[in-house]
Structures are given as structure tokens and as C-alpha cells.
Amino acid sequence: MIFMTSRIITNIMLIFFMLSNVLGQDEVKWTFNYDNQSNKVFFKAELKQYWHLYSQFIDEDLGPIPTTFEFSENEYVRRVGAVKENNVQTVYDENFGGSLDIIEGKAVFSQEVILEGPTTLKGSVLFMLCDHNGCLPPDVVEFEIEMN
């Protein structure tokens, strides 16, 4: 009986997690591109109204997951500095009970690069979406950017 109960609870949690991820995919749309004029890679997130994600540079002790970029090794791409972000605002976040840097609406992250030959830049972005009611589980989106 205990085994059945724990299995039912596990299945309910799994369904909730899968549903949260599916719903979260509708709240943000990511696009990735390389601009050879500026030598920058752009990571753009279009967020639905009321939703936000967190800056890369937040106090993780408060609880939310900062937006994080991971890059696969690539001998033809040298990154210059850190990923930059725009439209950051500091707000009191009721979900976590503290002041945090968030991005709403349209988030544009950029990475300056030195390109040493045509290649495909691969990697991923980890992020967490929240609104005033709560947060979705953290999500990861992989990217592949053609660079010529």
C-alpha cells in the first residue's frame, strides 16, 4: 500500500513537472544569431507580459536561478569578456522576499567574439521564469549559431 501511494505521488509530481515545462515554453521565445559587423553573438528572449527572468548577476542566496550561458569548446571562436545584458531593473521580488535584478519584455544578451574561421557556435542557456504568482522550474535551451 505504501509503495502504491508513493508511486502515485511520484507520477503526479512527474506530470506537474512536465506540464510546467510545457507551459513555460509558451512564456518565452529564444532566438540566437551572430552579427559579423559588430562581432557579437546575440541571445534574445521575448517574454510574455507579466513574466520575467533573472539577471546573470544576482544573489543566489535569495533563491532564484540566474540566467547562465554555457559554451562548447570551439577553436574558431574566442570570447571577449563576459556576456552582457540589457533592460535590467532592480525590483522587490515577492516570490523570494528580496531585491533582485530582473528582465521583463525583451531580454537581449550579447557576447563579443573574435572569429578565426567559419564555424558553428554551440551551447546552452539556463534560465528561470517567474511572474507575480510564482515561478516555473528552471529550463535549459540549447543553441547552434552559424558564424561566417
mmCIF file of C-alpha atoms in Angstrom:
data_model
loop_
_atom_site.group_PDB
_atom_site.id
_atom_site.type_symbol
_atom_site.label_atom_id
_atom_site.label_comp_id
_atom_site.label_asym_id
_atom_site.label_seq_id
_atom_site.Cartn_x
_atom_site.Cartn_y
_atom_site.Cartn_z
ATOM 1 C CA MET A 1 0.000 0.000 0.000
ATOM 2 C CA ILE A 2 2.802 2.417 0.866
ATOM 3 C CA PHE A 3 4.514 1.517 -2.418
ATOM 4 C CA MET A 4 1.318 2.326 -4.380
ATOM 5 C CA THR A 5 0.891 5.661 -2.586
ATOM 6 C CA SER A 6 4.482 6.729 -3.207
ATOM 7 C CA ARG A 7 4.208 5.668 -6.846
ATOM 8 C CA ILE A 8 1.034 7.727 -7.294
ATOM 9 C CA ILE A 9 2.684 10.771 -5.684
ATOM 10 C CA THR A 10 5.754 10.331 -7.913
ATOM 11 C CA ASN A 11 3.572 10.133 -11.021
ATOM 12 C CA ILE A 12 1.616 13.245 -10.008
ATOM 13 C CA MET A 13 4.874 15.155 -9.445
ATOM 14 C CA LEU A 14 6.220 14.000 -12.812
ATOM 15 C CA ILE A 15 3.049 15.137 -14.591
ATOM 16 C CA PHE A 16 3.200 18.512 -12.794
ATOM 17 C CA PHE A 17 6.870 18.975 -13.766
ATOM 18 C CA MET A 18 6.204 18.078 -17.415
ATOM 19 C CA LEU A 19 3.168 20.371 -17.534
ATOM 20 C CA SER A 20 5.182 23.231 -16.011
ATOM 21 C CA ASN A 21 7.867 22.835 -18.664
ATOM 22 C CA VAL A 22 5.316 22.755 -21.483
ATOM 23 C CA LEU A 23 3.550 25.843 -20.136
ATOM 24 C CA GLY A 24 6.853 27.645 -19.643
ATOM 25 C CA GLN A 25 7.802 27.147 -23.272
ATOM 26 C CA ASP A 26 4.884 29.400 -24.238
ATOM 27 C CA GLU A 27 6.015 32.203 -21.920
ATOM 28 C CA VAL A 28 9.378 32.840 -23.631
ATOM 29 C CA LYS A 29 10.749 32.579 -27.152
ATOM 30 C CA TRP A 30 14.526 32.486 -27.616
ATOM 31 C CA THR A 31 16.388 33.454 -30.787
ATOM 32 C CA PHE A 32 20.140 33.314 -31.387
ATOM 33 C CA ASN A 33 22.252 34.973 -34.054
ATOM 34 C CA TYR A 34 25.714 36.266 -34.960
ATOM 35 C CA ASP A 35 26.288 39.779 -36.333
ATOM 36 C CA ASN A 36 29.572 39.899 -38.257
ATOM 37 C CA GLN A 37 29.527 43.719 -38.375
ATOM 38 C CA SER A 38 29.745 44.071 -34.591
ATOM 39 C CA ASN A 39 31.446 40.703 -33.978
ATOM 40 C CA LYS A 40 28.793 39.859 -31.412
ATOM 41 C CA VAL A 41 26.588 36.887 -30.730
ATOM 42 C CA PHE A 42 23.067 37.819 -29.625
ATOM 43 C CA PHE A 43 20.782 35.788 -27.365
ATOM 44 C CA LYS A 44 17.276 37.281 -27.389
ATOM 45 C CA ALA A 45 14.363 36.295 -25.189
ATOM 46 C CA GLU A 46 10.860 37.582 -25.925
ATOM 47 C CA LEU A 47 8.890 37.263 -22.691
ATOM 48 C CA LYS A 48 5.124 37.309 -22.468
ATOM 49 C CA GLN A 49 3.522 40.048 -20.413
ATOM 50 C CA TYR A 50 3.974 39.750 -16.617
ATOM 51 C CA TRP A 51 6.843 37.244 -16.930
ATOM 52 C CA HIS A 52 10.489 37.924 -16.152
ATOM 53 C CA LEU A 53 13.798 36.121 -15.956
ATOM 54 C CA TYR A 54 16.735 36.862 -13.700
ATOM 55 C CA SER A 55 19.982 38.634 -14.389
ATOM 56 C CA GLN A 56 23.217 36.673 -14.605
ATOM 57 C CA PHE A 57 24.460 38.665 -11.625
ATOM 58 C CA ILE A 58 22.027 38.038 -8.776
ATOM 59 C CA ASP A 59 22.480 36.932 -5.195
ATOM 60 C CA GLU A 60 21.802 33.204 -5.483
ATOM 61 C CA ASP A 61 21.287 33.004 -1.719
ATOM 62 C CA LEU A 62 17.841 34.559 -2.207
ATOM 63 C CA GLY A 63 16.719 31.545 -4.227
ATOM 64 C CA PRO A 64 16.190 32.207 -7.931
ATOM 65 C CA ILE A 65 18.366 30.722 -10.638
ATOM 66 C CA PRO A 66 20.437 33.333 -12.517
ATOM 67 C CA THR A 67 20.459 33.238 -16.307
ATOM 68 C CA THR A 68 23.613 31.308 -17.223
ATOM 69 C CA PHE A 69 25.326 30.760 -20.573
ATOM 70 C CA GLU A 70 27.482 27.719 -21.322
ATOM 71 C CA PHE A 71 29.598 27.453 -24.480
ATOM 72 C CA SER A 72 31.015 24.325 -26.089
ATOM 73 C CA GLU A 73 34.713 24.408 -26.875
ATOM 74 C CA ASN A 74 35.362 25.871 -30.312
ATOM 75 C CA GLU A 75 38.823 26.512 -31.744
ATOM 76 C CA TYR A 76 37.485 29.153 -34.161
ATOM 77 C CA VAL A 77 35.742 31.371 -31.600
ATOM 78 C CA ARG A 78 37.412 33.375 -28.861
ATOM 79 C CA ARG A 79 35.055 35.078 -26.424
ATOM 80 C CA VAL A 80 35.981 38.615 -25.341
ATOM 81 C CA GLY A 81 34.816 39.454 -21.825
ATOM 82 C CA ALA A 82 31.583 38.287 -20.266
ATOM 83 C CA VAL A 83 28.076 38.033 -21.694
ATOM 84 C CA LYS A 84 26.432 41.460 -21.410
ATOM 85 C CA GLU A 85 22.744 42.029 -20.706
ATOM 86 C CA ASN A 86 20.285 44.898 -21.125
ATOM 87 C CA ASN A 87 16.941 46.115 -19.772
ATOM 88 C CA VAL A 88 17.840 45.050 -16.229
ATOM 89 C CA GLN A 89 15.789 46.529 -13.431
ATOM 90 C CA THR A 90 16.092 46.041 -9.696
ATOM 91 C CA VAL A 91 12.768 45.202 -8.059
ATOM 92 C CA TYR A 92 11.490 43.726 -4.832
ATOM 93 C CA ASP A 93 10.585 40.150 -5.761
ATOM 94 C CA GLU A 94 7.724 38.820 -3.620
ATOM 95 C CA ASN A 95 8.500 35.254 -4.702
ATOM 96 C CA PHE A 96 11.863 35.389 -2.919
ATOM 97 C CA GLY A 97 11.443 38.219 -0.415
ATOM 98 C CA GLY A 98 14.274 40.452 -1.589
ATOM 99 C CA SER A 99 15.531 42.908 -4.174
ATOM 100 C CA LEU A 100 16.658 41.191 -7.350
ATOM 101 C CA ASP A 101 17.734 42.183 -10.854
ATOM 102 C CA ILE A 102 15.168 41.017 -13.396
ATOM 103 C CA ILE A 103 14.500 41.440 -17.108
ATOM 104 C CA GLU A 104 10.972 41.808 -18.479
ATOM 105 C CA GLY A 105 9.633 42.140 -22.011
ATOM 106 C CA LYS A 106 12.612 41.703 -24.302
ATOM 107 C CA ALA A 107 15.941 40.491 -22.959
ATOM 108 C CA VAL A 108 18.980 40.923 -25.170
ATOM 109 C CA PHE A 109 22.232 39.303 -24.096
ATOM 110 C CA SER A 110 25.377 39.749 -26.183
ATOM 111 C CA GLN A 111 28.818 38.186 -26.292
ATOM 112 C CA GLU A 112 31.662 39.855 -28.153
ATOM 113 C CA VAL A 113 33.774 37.347 -30.060
ATOM 114 C CA ILE A 114 36.806 37.085 -32.285
ATOM 115 C CA LEU A 115 36.028 34.750 -35.170
ATOM 116 C CA GLU A 116 39.003 32.900 -36.621
ATOM 117 C CA GLY A 117 37.131 30.954 -39.289
ATOM 118 C CA PRO A 118 33.642 29.797 -40.304
ATOM 119 C CA THR A 119 32.108 27.609 -37.611
ATOM 120 C CA THR A 120 29.023 26.759 -35.590
ATOM 121 C CA LEU A 121 28.947 28.039 -32.017
ATOM 122 C CA LYS A 122 27.102 25.623 -29.730
ATOM 123 C CA GLY A 123 25.993 25.972 -26.157
ATOM 124 C CA SER A 124 23.049 26.443 -23.856
ATOM 125 C CA VAL A 125 21.267 28.971 -21.703
ATOM 126 C CA LEU A 126 19.849 28.097 -18.281
ATOM 127 C CA PHE A 127 17.088 30.412 -17.052
ATOM 128 C CA MET A 128 14.148 30.644 -14.693
ATOM 129 C CA LEU A 129 10.829 32.337 -15.468
ATOM 130 C CA CYS A 130 8.613 33.923 -12.830
ATOM 131 C CA ASP A 131 5.577 36.160 -12.614
ATOM 132 C CA HIS A 132 3.880 37.728 -9.585
ATOM 133 C CA ASN A 133 2.185 34.403 -8.749
ATOM 134 C CA GLY A 134 5.230 32.144 -8.733
ATOM 135 C CA CYS A 135 7.944 30.538 -10.804
ATOM 136 C CA LEU A 136 8.316 27.761 -13.317
ATOM 137 C CA PRO A 137 11.083 25.192 -12.867
ATOM 138 C CA PRO A 138 14.433 26.247 -14.375
ATOM 139 C CA ASP A 139 14.786 25.398 -18.049
ATOM 140 C CA VAL A 140 17.673 24.917 -20.486
ATOM 141 C CA VAL A 141 17.609 25.875 -24.164
ATOM 142 C CA GLU A 142 20.400 24.722 -26.440
ATOM 143 C CA PHE A 143 21.645 26.863 -29.305
ATOM 144 C CA GLU A 144 23.641 26.413 -32.513
ATOM 145 C CA ILE A 145 24.713 29.612 -34.257
ATOM 146 C CA GLU A 146 26.232 29.624 -37.735
ATOM 147 C CA MET A 147 29.138 32.054 -37.894
ATOM 148 C CA ASN A 148 30.745 33.072 -41.189
#
